[in-house]
Short mmCIF file of N, CA and C in Angstrom, two decimals:
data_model
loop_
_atom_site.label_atom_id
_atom_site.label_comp_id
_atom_site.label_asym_id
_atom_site.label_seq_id
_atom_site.Cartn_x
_atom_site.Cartn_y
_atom_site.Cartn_z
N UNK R 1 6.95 -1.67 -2.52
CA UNK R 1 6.33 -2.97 -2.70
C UNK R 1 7.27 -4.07 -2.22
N UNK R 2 6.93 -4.76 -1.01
CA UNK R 2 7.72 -5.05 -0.68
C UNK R 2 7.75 -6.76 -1.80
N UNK R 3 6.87 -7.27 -2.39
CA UNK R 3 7.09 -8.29 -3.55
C UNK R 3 8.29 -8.31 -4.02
N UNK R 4 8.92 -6.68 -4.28
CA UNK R 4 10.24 -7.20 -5.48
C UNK R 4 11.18 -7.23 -4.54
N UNK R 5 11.46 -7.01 -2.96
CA UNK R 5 12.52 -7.00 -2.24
C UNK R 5 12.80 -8.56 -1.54
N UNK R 6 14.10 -8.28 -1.79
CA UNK R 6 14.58 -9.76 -1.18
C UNK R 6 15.44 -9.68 0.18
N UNK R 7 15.94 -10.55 0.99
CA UNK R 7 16.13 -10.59 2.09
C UNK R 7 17.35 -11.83 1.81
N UNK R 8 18.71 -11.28 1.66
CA UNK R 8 19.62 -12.24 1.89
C UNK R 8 20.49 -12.38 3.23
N UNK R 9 20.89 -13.90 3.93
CA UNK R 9 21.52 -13.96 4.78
C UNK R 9 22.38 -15.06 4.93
N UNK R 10 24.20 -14.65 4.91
CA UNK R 10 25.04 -15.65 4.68
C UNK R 10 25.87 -15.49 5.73
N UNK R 11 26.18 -16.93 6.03
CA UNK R 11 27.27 -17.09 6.84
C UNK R 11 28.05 -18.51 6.63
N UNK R 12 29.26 -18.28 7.12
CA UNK R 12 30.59 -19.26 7.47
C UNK R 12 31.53 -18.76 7.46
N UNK R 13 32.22 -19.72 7.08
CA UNK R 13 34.01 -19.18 8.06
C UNK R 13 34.41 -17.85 7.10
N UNK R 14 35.00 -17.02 7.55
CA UNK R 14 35.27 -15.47 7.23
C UNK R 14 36.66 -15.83 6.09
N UNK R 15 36.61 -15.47 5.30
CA UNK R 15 37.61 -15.16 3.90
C UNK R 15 37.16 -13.55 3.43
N UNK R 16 38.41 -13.51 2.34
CA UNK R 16 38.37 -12.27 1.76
C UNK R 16 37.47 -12.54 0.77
N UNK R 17 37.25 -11.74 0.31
CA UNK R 17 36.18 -11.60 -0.95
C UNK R 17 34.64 -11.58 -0.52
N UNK R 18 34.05 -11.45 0.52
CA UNK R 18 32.80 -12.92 0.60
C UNK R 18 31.95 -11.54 0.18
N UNK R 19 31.88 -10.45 0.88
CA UNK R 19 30.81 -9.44 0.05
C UNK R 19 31.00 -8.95 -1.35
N UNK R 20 32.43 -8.90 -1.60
CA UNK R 20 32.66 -8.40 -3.24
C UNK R 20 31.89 -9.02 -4.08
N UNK R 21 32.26 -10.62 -3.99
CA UNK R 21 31.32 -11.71 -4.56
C UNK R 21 30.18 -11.80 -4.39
N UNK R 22 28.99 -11.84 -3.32
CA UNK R 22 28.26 -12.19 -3.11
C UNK R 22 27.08 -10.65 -4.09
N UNK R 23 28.18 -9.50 -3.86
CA UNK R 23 27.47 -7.75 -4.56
C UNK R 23 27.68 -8.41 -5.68
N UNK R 24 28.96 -8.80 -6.51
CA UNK R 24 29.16 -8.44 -8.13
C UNK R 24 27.59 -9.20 -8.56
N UNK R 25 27.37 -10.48 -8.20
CA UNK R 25 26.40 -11.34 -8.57
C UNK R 25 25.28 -9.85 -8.81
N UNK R 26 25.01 -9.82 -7.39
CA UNK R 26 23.51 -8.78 -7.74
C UNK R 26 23.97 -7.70 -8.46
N UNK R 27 24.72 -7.31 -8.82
CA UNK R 27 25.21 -6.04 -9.66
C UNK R 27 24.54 -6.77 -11.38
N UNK R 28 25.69 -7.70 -11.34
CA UNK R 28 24.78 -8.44 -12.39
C UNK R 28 23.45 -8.15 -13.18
N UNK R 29 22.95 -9.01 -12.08
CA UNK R 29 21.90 -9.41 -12.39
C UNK R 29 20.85 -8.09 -11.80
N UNK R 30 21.16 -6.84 -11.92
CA UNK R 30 20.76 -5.35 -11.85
C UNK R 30 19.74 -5.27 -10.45
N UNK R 31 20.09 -5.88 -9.25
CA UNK R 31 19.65 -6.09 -8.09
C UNK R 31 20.21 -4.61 -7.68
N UNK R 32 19.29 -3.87 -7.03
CA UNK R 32 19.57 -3.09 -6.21
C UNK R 32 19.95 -2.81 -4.50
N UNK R 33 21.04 -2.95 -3.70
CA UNK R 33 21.16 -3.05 -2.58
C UNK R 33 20.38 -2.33 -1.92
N UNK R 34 19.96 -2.09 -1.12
CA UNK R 34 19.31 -0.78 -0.04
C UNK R 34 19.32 -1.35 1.19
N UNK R 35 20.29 -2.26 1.62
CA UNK R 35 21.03 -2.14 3.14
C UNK R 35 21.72 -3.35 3.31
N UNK R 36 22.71 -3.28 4.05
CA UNK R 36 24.00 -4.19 3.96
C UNK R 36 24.21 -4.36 5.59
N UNK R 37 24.35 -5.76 6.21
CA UNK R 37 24.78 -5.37 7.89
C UNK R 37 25.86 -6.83 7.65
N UNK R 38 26.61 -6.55 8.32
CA UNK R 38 28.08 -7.56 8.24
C UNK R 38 28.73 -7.58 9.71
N UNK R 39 28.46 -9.12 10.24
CA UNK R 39 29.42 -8.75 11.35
C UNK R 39 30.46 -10.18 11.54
N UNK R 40 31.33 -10.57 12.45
CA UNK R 40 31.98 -11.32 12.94
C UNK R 40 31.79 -11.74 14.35
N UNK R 41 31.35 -12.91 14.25
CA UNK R 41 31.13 -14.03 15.22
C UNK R 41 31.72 -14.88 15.81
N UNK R 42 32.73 -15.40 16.44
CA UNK R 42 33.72 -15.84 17.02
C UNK R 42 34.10 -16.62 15.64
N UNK R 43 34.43 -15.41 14.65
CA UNK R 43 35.12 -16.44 13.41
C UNK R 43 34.45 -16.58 12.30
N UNK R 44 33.35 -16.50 12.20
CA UNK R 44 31.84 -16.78 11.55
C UNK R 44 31.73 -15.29 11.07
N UNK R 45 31.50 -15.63 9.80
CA UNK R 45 31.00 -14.07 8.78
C UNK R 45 29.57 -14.39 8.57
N UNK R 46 29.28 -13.33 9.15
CA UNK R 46 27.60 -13.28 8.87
C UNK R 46 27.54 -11.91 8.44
N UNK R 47 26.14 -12.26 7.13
CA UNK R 47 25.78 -11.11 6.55
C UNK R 47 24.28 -11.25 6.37
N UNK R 48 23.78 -9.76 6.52
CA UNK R 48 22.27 -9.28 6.42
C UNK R 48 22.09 -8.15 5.09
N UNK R 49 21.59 -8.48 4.17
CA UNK R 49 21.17 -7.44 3.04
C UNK R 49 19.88 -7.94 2.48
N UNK R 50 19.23 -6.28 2.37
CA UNK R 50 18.13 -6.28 1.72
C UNK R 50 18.29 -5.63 0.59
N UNK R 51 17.92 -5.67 -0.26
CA UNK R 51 17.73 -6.12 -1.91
C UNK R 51 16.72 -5.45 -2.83
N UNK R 52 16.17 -4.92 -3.56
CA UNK R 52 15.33 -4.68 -4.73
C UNK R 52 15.48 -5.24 -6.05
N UNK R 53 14.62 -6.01 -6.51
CA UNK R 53 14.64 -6.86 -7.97
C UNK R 53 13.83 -6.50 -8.49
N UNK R 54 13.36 -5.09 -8.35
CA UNK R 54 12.13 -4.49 -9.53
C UNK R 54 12.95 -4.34 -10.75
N UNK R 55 14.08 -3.72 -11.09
CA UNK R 55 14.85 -3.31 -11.90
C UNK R 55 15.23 -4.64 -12.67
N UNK R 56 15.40 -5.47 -11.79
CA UNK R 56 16.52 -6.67 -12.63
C UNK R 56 15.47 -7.28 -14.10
N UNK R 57 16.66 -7.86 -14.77
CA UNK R 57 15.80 -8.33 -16.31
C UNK R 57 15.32 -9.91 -15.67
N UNK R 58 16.04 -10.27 -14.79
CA UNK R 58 15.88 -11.66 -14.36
C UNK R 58 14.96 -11.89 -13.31
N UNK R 59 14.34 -13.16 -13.26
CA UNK R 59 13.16 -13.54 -11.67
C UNK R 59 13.96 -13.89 -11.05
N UNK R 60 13.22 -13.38 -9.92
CA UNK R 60 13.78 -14.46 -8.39
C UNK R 60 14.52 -15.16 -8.38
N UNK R 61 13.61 -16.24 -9.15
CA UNK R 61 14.42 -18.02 -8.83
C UNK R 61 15.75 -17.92 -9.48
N UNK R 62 15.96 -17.17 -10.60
CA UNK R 62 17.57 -17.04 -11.15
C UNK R 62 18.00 -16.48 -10.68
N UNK R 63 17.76 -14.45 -9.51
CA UNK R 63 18.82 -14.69 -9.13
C UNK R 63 18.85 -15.63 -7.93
N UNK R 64 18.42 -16.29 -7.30
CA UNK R 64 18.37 -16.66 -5.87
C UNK R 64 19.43 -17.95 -6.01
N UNK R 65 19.46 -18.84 -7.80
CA UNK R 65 20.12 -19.90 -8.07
C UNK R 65 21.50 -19.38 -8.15
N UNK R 66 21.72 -17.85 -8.78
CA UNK R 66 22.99 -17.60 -8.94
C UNK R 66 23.87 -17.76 -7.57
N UNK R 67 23.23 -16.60 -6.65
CA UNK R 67 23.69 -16.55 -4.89
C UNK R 67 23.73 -18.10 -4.08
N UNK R 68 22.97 -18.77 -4.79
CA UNK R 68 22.92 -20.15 -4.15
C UNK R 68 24.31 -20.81 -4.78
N UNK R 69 24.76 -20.73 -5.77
CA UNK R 69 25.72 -21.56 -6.73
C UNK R 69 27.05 -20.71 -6.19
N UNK R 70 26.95 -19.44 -5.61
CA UNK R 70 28.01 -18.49 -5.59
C UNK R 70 28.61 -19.03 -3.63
N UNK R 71 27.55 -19.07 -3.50
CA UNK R 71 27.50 -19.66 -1.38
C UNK R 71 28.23 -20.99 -1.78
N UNK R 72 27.89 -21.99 -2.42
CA UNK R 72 28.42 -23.23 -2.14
C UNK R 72 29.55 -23.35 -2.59
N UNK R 73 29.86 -22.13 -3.65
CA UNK R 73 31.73 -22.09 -4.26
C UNK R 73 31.99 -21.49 -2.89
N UNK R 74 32.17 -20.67 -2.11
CA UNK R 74 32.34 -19.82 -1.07
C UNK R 74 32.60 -20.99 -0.10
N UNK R 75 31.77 -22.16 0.08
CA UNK R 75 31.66 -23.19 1.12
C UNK R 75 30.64 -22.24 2.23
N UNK R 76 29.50 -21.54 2.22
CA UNK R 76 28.87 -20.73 3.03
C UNK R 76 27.27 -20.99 2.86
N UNK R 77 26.62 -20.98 4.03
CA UNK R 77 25.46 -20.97 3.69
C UNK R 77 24.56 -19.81 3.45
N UNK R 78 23.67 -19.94 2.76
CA UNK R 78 22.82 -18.49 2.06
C UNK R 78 21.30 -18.61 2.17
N UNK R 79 20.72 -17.84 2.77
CA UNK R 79 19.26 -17.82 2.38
C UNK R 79 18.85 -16.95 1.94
N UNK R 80 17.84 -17.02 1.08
CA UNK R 80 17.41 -15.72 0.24
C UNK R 80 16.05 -16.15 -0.07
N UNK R 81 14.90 -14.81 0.50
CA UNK R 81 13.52 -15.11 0.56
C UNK R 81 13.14 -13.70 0.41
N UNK R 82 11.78 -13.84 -0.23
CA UNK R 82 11.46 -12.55 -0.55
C UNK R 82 10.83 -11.72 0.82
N UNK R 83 10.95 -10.37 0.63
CA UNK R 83 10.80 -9.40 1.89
C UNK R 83 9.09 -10.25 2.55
N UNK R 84 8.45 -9.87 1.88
CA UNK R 84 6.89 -10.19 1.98
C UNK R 84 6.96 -11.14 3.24
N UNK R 85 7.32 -12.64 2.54
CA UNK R 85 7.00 -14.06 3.37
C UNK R 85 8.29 -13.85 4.64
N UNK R 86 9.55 -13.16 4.30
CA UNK R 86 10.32 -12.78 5.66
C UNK R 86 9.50 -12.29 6.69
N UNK R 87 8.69 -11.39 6.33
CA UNK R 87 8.06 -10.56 7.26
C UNK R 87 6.67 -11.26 8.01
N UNK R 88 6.03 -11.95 7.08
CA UNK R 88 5.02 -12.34 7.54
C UNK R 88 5.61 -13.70 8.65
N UNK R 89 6.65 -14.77 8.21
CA UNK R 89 6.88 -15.71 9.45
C UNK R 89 7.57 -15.05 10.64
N UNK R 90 8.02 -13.91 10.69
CA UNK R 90 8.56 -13.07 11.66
C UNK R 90 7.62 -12.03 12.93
N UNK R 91 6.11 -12.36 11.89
CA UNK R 91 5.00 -11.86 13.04
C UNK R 91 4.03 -12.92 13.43
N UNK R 92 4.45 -14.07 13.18
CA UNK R 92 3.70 -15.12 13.72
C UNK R 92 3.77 -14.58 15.63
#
């Protein structure tokens, strides 16, 4: 179902920590990973993970506020949208 899957994607300037942090959150908040893509961009950390929140005790919007509050300590930007509406503006 793709409803409970989420679609996160962060980037800015490359530091240590940025996936430890960005996982512990969804560990948390009992998010399940099921795919991780990470690369380097002339400098630029960009990351692609998809997500499952059937399990978690929490909605969306909390975790999406946590990852949002966790990006702007980071100084990074984050988007996070559920699989569904990813998919559907991607077959326009």
């Amino acid at each position: 179902m793709d409803e409970q899957k989420i679609i996160v994607t962060l980037s800015g300037k490359d530091q240590v920590g940025i996936v430890m942090q960005i996982t512990t959150i969804l560990a948390k908040y009992g998010v399940n990973i099921e795919d991780i893509k990470q690369t380097l961009m002339q400098g630029q950390f960009v990351m692609f993970l998809l997500a499952d929140i059937s399990q978690s005790k929490n909605t969306f919007k909390e975790i999406k506020q946590a990852l949002l509050d966790k990006a702007q300590e980071l100084g990074m930007e984050i988007w996070i949208q559920k699989k569904e509406i990813f998919d559907k503006m991607h077959t326009i």
